[in-house]
CSV table of C-alpha atoms in Angstrom, one decimal:
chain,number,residue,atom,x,y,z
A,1,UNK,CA,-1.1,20.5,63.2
A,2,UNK,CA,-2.8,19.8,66.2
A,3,UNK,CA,-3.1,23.5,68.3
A,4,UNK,CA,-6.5,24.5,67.0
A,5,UNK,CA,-10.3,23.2,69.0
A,6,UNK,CA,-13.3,22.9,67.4
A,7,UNK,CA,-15.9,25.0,68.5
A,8,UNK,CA,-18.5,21.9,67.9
A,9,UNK,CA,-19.7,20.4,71.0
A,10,UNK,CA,-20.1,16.4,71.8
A,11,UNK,CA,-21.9,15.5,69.1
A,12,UNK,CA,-25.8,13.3,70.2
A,13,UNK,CA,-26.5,12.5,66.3
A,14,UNK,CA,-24.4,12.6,62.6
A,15,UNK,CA,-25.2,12.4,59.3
A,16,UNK,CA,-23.7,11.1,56.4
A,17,UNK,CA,-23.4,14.1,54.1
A,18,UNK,CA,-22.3,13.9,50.2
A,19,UNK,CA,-18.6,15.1,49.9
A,20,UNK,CA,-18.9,17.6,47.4
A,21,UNK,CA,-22.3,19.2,48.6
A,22,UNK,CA,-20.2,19.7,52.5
A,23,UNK,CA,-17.1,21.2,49.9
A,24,UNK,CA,-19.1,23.7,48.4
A,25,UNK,CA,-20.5,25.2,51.3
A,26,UNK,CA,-17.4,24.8,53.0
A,27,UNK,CA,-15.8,27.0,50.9
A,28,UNK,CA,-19.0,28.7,50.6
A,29,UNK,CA,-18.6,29.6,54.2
A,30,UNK,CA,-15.4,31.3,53.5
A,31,UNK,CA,-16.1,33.3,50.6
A,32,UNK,CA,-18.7,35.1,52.2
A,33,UNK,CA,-16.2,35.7,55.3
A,34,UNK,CA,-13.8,37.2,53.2
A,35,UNK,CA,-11.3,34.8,51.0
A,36,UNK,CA,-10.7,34.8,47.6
A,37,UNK,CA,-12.4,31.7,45.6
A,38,UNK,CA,-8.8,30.2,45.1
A,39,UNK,CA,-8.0,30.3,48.9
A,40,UNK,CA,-11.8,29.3,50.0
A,41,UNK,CA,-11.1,26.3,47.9
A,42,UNK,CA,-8.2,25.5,48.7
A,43,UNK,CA,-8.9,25.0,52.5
A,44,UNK,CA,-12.1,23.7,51.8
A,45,UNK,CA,-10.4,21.0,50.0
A,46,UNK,CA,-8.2,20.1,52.7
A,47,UNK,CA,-10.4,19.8,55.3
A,48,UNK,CA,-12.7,17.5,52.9
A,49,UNK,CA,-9.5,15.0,52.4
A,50,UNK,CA,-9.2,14.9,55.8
A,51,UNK,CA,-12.4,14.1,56.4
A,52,UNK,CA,-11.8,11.0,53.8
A,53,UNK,CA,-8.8,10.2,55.4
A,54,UNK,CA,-10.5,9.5,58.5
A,55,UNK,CA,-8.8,12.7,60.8
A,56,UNK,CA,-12.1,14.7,61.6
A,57,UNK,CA,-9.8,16.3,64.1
A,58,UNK,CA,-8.7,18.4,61.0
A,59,UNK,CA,-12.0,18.3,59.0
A,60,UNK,CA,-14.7,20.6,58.4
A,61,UNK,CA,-15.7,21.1,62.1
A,62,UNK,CA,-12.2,23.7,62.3
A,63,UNK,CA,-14.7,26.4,60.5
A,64,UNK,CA,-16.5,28.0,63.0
A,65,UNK,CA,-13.3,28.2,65.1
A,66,UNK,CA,-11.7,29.3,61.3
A,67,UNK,CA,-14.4,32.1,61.2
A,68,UNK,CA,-13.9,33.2,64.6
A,69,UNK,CA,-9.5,33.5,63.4
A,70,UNK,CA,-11.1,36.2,60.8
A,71,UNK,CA,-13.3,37.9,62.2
A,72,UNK,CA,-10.6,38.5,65.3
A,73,UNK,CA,-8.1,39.3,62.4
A,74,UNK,CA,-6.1,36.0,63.7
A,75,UNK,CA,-6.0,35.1,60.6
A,76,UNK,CA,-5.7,37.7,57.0
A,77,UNK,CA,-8.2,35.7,54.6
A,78,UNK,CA,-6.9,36.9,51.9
A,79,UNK,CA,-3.3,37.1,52.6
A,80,UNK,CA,-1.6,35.2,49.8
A,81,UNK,CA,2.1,33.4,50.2
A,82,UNK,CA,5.7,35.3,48.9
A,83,UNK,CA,8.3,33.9,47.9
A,84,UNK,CA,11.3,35.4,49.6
A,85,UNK,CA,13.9,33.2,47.4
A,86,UNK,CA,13.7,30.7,44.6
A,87,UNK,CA,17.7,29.7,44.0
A,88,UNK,CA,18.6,26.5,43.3
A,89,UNK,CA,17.7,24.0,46.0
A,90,UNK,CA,16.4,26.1,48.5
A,91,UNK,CA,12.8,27.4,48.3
A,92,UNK,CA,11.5,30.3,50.9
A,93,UNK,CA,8.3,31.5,51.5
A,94,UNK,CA,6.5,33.9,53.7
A,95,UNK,CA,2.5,33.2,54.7
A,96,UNK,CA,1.5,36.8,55.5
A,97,UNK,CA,-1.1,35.3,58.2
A,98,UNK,CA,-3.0,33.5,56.0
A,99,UNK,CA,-4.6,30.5,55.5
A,100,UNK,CA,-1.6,27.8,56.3
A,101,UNK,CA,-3.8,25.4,53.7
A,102,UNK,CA,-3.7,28.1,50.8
A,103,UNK,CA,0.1,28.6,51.5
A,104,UNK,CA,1.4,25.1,52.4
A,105,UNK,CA,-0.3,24.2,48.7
A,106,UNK,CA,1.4,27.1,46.8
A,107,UNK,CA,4.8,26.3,48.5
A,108,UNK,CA,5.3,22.6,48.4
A,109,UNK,CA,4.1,22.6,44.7
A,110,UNK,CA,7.1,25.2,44.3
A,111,UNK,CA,9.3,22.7,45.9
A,112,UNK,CA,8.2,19.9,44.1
A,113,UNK,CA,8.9,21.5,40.8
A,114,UNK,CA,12.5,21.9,41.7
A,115,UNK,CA,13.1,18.8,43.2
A,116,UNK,CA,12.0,17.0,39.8
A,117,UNK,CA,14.1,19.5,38.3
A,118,UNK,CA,17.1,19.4,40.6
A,119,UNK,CA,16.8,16.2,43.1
A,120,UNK,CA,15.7,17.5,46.0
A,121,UNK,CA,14.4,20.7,47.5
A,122,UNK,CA,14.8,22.2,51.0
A,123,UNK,CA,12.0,24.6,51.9
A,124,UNK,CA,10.7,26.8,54.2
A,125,UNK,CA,7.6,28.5,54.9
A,126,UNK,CA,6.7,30.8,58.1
A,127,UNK,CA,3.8,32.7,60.0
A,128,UNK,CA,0.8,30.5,58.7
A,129,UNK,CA,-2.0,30.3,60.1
A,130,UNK,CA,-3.0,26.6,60.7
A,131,UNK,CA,-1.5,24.7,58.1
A,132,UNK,CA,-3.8,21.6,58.6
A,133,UNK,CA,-3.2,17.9,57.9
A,134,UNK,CA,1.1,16.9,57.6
A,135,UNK,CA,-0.1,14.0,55.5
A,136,UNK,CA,-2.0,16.2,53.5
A,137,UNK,CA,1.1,17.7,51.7
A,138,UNK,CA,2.8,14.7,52.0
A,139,UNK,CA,0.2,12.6,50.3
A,140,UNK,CA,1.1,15.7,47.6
A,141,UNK,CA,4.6,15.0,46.9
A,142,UNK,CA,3.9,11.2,46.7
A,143,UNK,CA,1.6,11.3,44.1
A,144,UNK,CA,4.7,13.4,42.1
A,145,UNK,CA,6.2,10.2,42.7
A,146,UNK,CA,9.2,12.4,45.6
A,147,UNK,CA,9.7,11.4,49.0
A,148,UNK,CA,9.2,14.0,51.8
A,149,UNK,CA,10.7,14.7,55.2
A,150,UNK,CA,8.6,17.3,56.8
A,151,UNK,CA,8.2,18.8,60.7
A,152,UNK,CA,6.0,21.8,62.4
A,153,UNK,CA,6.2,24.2,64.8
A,154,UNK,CA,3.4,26.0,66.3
A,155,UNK,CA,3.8,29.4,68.1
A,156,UNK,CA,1.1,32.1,68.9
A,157,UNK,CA,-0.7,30.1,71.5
A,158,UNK,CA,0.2,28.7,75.1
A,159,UNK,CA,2.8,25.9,75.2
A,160,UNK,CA,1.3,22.3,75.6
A,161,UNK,CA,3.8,19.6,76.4
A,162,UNK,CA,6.2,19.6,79.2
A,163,UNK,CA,10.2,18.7,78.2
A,164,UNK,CA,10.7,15.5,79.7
A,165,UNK,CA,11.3,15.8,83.4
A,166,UNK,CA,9.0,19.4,83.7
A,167,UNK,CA,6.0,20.1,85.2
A,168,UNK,CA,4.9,22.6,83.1
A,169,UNK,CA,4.0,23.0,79.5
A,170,UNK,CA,7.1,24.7,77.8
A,171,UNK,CA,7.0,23.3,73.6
A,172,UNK,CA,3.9,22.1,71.5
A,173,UNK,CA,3.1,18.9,69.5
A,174,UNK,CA,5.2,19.6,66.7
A,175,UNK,CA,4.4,17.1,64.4
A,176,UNK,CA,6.2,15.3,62.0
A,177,UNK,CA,6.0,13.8,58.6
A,178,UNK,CA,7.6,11.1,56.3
A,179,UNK,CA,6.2,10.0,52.6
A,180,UNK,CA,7.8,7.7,50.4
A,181,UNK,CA,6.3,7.0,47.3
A,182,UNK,CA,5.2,3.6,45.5
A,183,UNK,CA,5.2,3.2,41.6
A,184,UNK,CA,2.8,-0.2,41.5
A,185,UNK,CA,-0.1,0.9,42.7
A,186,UNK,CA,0.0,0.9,46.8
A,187,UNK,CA,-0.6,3.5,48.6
A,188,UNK,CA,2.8,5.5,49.5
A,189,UNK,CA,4.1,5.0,52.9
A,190,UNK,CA,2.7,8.0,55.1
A,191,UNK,CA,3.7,8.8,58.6
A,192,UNK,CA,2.6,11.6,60.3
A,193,UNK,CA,2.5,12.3,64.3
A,194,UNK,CA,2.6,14.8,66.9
A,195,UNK,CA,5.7,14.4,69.2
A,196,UNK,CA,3.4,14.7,72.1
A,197,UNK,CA,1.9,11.5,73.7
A,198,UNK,CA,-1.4,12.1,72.2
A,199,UNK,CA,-2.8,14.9,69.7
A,200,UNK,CA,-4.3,18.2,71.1
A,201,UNK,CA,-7.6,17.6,69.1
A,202,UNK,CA,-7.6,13.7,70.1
A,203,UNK,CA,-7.1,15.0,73.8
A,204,UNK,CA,-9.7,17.6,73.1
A,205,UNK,CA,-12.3,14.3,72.0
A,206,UNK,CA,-11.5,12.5,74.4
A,207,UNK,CA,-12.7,15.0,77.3
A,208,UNK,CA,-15.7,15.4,75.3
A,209,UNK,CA,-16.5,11.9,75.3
A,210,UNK,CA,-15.7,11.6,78.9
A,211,UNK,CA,-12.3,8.8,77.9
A,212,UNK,CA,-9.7,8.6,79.6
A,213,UNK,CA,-6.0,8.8,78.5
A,214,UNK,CA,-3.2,5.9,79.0
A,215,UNK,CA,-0.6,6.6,82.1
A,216,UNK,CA,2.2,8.8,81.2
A,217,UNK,CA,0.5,10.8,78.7
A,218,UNK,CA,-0.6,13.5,80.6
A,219,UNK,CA,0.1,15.5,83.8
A,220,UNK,CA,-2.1,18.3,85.9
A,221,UNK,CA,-1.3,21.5,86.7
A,222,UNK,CA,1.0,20.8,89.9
A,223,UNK,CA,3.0,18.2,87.8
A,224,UNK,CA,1.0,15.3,88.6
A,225,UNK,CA,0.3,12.0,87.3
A,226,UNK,CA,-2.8,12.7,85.3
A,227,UNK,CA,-5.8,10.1,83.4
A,228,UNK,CA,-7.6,13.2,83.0
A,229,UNK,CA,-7.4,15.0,79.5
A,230,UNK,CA,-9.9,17.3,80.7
A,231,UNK,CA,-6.5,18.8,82.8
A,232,UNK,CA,-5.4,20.0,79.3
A,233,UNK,CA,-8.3,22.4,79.5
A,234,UNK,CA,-8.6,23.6,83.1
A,235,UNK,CA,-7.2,26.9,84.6
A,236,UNK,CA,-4.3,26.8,85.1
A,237,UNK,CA,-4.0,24.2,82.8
A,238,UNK,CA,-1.9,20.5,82.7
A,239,UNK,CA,0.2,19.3,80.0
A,240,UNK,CA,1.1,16.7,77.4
A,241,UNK,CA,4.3,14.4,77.9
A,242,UNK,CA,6.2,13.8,74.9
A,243,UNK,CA,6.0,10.3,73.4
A,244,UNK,CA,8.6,8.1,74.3
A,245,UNK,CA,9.9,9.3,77.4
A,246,UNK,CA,13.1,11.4,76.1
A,247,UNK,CA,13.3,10.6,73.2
A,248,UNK,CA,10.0,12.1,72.0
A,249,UNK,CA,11.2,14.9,73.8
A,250,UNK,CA,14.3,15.2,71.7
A,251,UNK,CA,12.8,14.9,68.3
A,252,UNK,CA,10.6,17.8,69.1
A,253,UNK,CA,13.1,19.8,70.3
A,254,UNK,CA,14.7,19.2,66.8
A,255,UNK,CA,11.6,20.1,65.6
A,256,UNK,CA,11.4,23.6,67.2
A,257,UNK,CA,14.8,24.6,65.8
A,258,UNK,CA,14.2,23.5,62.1
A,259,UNK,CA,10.8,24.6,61.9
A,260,UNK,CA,11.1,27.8,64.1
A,261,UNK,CA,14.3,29.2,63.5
A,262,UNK,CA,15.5,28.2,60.0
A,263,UNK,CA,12.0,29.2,58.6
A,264,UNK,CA,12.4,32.6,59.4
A,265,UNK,CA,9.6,32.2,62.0
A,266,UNK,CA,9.9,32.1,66.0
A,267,UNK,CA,10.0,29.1,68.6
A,268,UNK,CA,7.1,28.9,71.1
A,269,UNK,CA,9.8,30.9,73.6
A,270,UNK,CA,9.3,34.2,71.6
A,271,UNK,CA,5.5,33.7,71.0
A,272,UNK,CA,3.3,31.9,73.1
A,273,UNK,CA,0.7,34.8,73.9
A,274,UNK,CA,-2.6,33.3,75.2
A,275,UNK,CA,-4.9,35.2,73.4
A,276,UNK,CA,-3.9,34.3,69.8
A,277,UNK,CA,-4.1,32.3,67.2
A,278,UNK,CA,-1.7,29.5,66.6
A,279,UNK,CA,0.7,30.0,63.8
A,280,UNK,CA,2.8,27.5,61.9
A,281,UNK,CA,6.6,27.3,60.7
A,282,UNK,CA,7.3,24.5,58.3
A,283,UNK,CA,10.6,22.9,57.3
A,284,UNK,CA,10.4,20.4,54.6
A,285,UNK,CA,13.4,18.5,52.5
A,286,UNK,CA,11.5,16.7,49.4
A,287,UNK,CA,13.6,14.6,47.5
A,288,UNK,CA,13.3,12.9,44.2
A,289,UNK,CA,14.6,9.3,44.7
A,290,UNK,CA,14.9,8.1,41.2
A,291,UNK,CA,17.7,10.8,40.7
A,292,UNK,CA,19.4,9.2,44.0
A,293,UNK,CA,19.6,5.9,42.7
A,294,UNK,CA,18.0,3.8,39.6
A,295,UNK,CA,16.8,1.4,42.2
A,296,UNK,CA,15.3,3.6,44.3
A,297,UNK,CA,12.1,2.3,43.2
A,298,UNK,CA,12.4,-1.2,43.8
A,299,UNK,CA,14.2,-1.4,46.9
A,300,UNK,CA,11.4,0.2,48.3
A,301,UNK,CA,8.7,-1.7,47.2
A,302,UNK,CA,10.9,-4.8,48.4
A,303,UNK,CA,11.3,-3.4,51.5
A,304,UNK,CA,7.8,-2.8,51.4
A,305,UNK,CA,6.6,-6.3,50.4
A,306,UNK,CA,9.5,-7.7,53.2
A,307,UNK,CA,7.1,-6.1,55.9
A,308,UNK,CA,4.0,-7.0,54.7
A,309,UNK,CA,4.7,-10.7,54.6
A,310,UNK,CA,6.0,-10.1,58.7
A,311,UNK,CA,4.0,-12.9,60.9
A,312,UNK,CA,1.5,-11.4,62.8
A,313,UNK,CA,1.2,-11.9,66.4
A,314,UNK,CA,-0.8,-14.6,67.7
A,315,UNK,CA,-4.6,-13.5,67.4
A,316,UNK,CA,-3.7,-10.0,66.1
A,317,UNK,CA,-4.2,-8.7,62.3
A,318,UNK,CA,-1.9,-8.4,59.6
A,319,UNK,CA,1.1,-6.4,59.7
A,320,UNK,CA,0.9,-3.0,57.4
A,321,UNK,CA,2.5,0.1,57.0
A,322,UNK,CA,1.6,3.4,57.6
A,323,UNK,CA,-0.7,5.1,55.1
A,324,UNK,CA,-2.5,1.9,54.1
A,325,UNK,CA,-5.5,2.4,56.6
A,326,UNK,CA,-5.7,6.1,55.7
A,327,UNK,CA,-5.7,5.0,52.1
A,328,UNK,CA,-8.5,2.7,52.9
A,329,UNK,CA,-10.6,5.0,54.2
A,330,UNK,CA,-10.2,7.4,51.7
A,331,UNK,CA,-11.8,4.9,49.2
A,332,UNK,CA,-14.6,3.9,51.7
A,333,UNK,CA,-15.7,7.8,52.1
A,334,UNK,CA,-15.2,8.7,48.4
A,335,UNK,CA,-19.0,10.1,48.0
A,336,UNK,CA,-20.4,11.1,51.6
A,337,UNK,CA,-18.3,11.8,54.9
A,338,UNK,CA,-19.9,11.6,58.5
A,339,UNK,CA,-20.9,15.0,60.4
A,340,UNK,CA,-22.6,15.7,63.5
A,341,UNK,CA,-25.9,17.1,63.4
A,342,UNK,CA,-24.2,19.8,65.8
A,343,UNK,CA,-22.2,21.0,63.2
A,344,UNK,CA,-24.2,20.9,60.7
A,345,UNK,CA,-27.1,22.7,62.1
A,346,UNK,CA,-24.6,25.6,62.5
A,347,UNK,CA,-23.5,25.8,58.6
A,348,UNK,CA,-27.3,26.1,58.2
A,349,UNK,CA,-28.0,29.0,60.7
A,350,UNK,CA,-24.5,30.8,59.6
A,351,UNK,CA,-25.6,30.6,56.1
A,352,UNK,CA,-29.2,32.6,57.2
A,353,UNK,CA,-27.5,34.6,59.1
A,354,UNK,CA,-25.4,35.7,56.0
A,355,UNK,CA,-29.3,36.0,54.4
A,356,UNK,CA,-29.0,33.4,52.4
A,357,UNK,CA,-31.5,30.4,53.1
A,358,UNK,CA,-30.6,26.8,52.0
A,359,UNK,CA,-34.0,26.1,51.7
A,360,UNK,CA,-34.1,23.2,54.1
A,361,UNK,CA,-33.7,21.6,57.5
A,362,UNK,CA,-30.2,20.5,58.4
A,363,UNK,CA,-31.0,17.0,58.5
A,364,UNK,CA,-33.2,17.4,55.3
A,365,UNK,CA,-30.7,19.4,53.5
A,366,UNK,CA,-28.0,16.6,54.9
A,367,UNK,CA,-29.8,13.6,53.6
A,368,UNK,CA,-30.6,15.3,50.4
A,369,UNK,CA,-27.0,15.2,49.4
């Protein structure tokens, strides 16, 4: 999900911090605004795996702006997930406001369950709050050894990509996801993108960092051709182009209606206030292959193994598929993640201000880990 901004400034230093010290005071952070220790964990959690997977975009920096949701009541801390029906195949749960991380967890473990039991599973879930990382819940039903087919909506905030041929913002990114799962060892295959040109939060980094975007991702507020992502966050503001010309355009729009409609939620027509919080509609199909076919397994890992052995292009690396970088990074940043000093100077002074000292400087207490 890509709607939400970190409230963390350009960042002039970072530290490497250990994972499980920037965990517990995540969730630290969380408790003491109001969740339950199950639900504090569970976001903290998966905002620490994206760190490790190398998408800060969805990491620990989202807390401030998490804290902000609460204290706003954009977000119910505690609100916990109901299931509205568990029959057969079809899984359907409501988020109450809540943390879309605590949620998204409860309901695609649900769905998982009956797809081992049954084949496959069609859920829904609707009204989360942010529901994070895609690849997060798809990394989830790989390791169950299931393939998933997942997609997003976002209403609650102002539109953000233009249909193709607009000049104004009308739909979001509405991302999409795809895992297919490997029984030998490699890491599944994991696709997850926005159907925007570019990611809000990636848009959002690249202004701060004063980069500029490729042509034909973006547009300003009178429909122009824009290099700008800085026109994303002007008033009135610009807008994303969907990837892929019409075809981006298309898939999202299949997006909306899955994800908005047969959730039970709303498309970013009925609900795009400006002064709220984003909200998330999820549409998943997870599907247990084995019960498909008995070769299920190893036609995909030849498939797999038939890319891999592609010929590069001249001068360029090795052809892989996705989820193998992510997978790499995820080993490389197994015991301490990269923050900015920024960031963490504020989980230092928000801590104090809850009267609780840490007992050190940030960088102290960050190099301590």
């Amino acid at each position: 999900m890509e709607n939400f901004r970190s409230n963390v400034r350009k960042p002039t230093m970072s530290l490497q911090i250990a994972v499980e010290k920037v965990r517990w005071l995540a969730a630290g952070l969380l408790e003491l605004n109001g969740c339950d220790a199950d639900i504090a964990q569970d976001v903290a959690e998966h905002m620490i795996e994206a760190e490790r997977y190398g998408f800060a975009s969805h990491g620990v920096t989202l807390l401030p702006k998490y804290l902000e949701n609460i204290a706003r009541g954009d977000v119910t801390a505690n609100a916990r997930p109901e299931c509205l029906t568990s029959e057969g195949n079809l899984q359907r749960f409501h988020a109450h406001n809540g943390f879309g991380q605590h949620a998204g967890k409860v309901a695609v473990n649900a769905a998982i369950e009956q797809a081992k039991r049954r084949g496959f599973c069609l859920l829904t879930l609707c009204h989360a709050h942010h529901l994070g990382r895609m690849g997060h819940y798809g990394q989830m039903v790989a390791d169950q050894g299931l393939a998933m087919l997942a997609m997003s909506n976002v209403t609650g905030r102002p539109a953000l990509v233009a249909p193709w041929g607009g000049a104004e913002p009308r739909m979001t990114t509405n991302p999409f996801c795809f895992a297919w799962p490997f029984s030998d060892g490699r890491p599944p295959i994991l696709v997850d993108f926005a159907t925007s040109s570019m990611a809000l939060n990636k848009a959002r980094v690249m202004s701060s960092t004063g980069k500029q975007a490729a042509p034909g991702q973006l547009i300003d507020a009178q429909g122009n051709p824009s290099n700008d992502p800085g026109v994303l966050f002007s008033n009135p503001p610009g807008a994303l182009l969907p990837f892929g010309e019409h075809k981006g355009f298309g898939l999202a729009l299949m997006i909306e209606m899955m994800a908005g409609i047969l959730s039970g939620g709303d498309t970013i027509a009925e609900d795009h206030q400006t002064d709220g919080s984003a909200h998330n509609h999820l549409f998943a199909l997870i599907i247990d292959p084995d019960q498909f076919t008995d070769l299920a397994g190893e036609k995909g890992q030849f498939f797999a193994d038939y890319l891999l052995a592609t010929q590069p292009q001249p001068g360029g690396n090795p052809v892989i598929y996705p989820g193998m970088p992510e997978a790499a990074n995820r080993e490389r940043n197994a015991k301490m993640i990269t923050i900015p000093v920024s960031f963490w100077s504020w989980v230092v002074e928000h801590y104090a201000r809850k009267g609780i000292d840490l007992g050190l400087h940030p960088q102290e207490s960050a190099l301590a880990g």
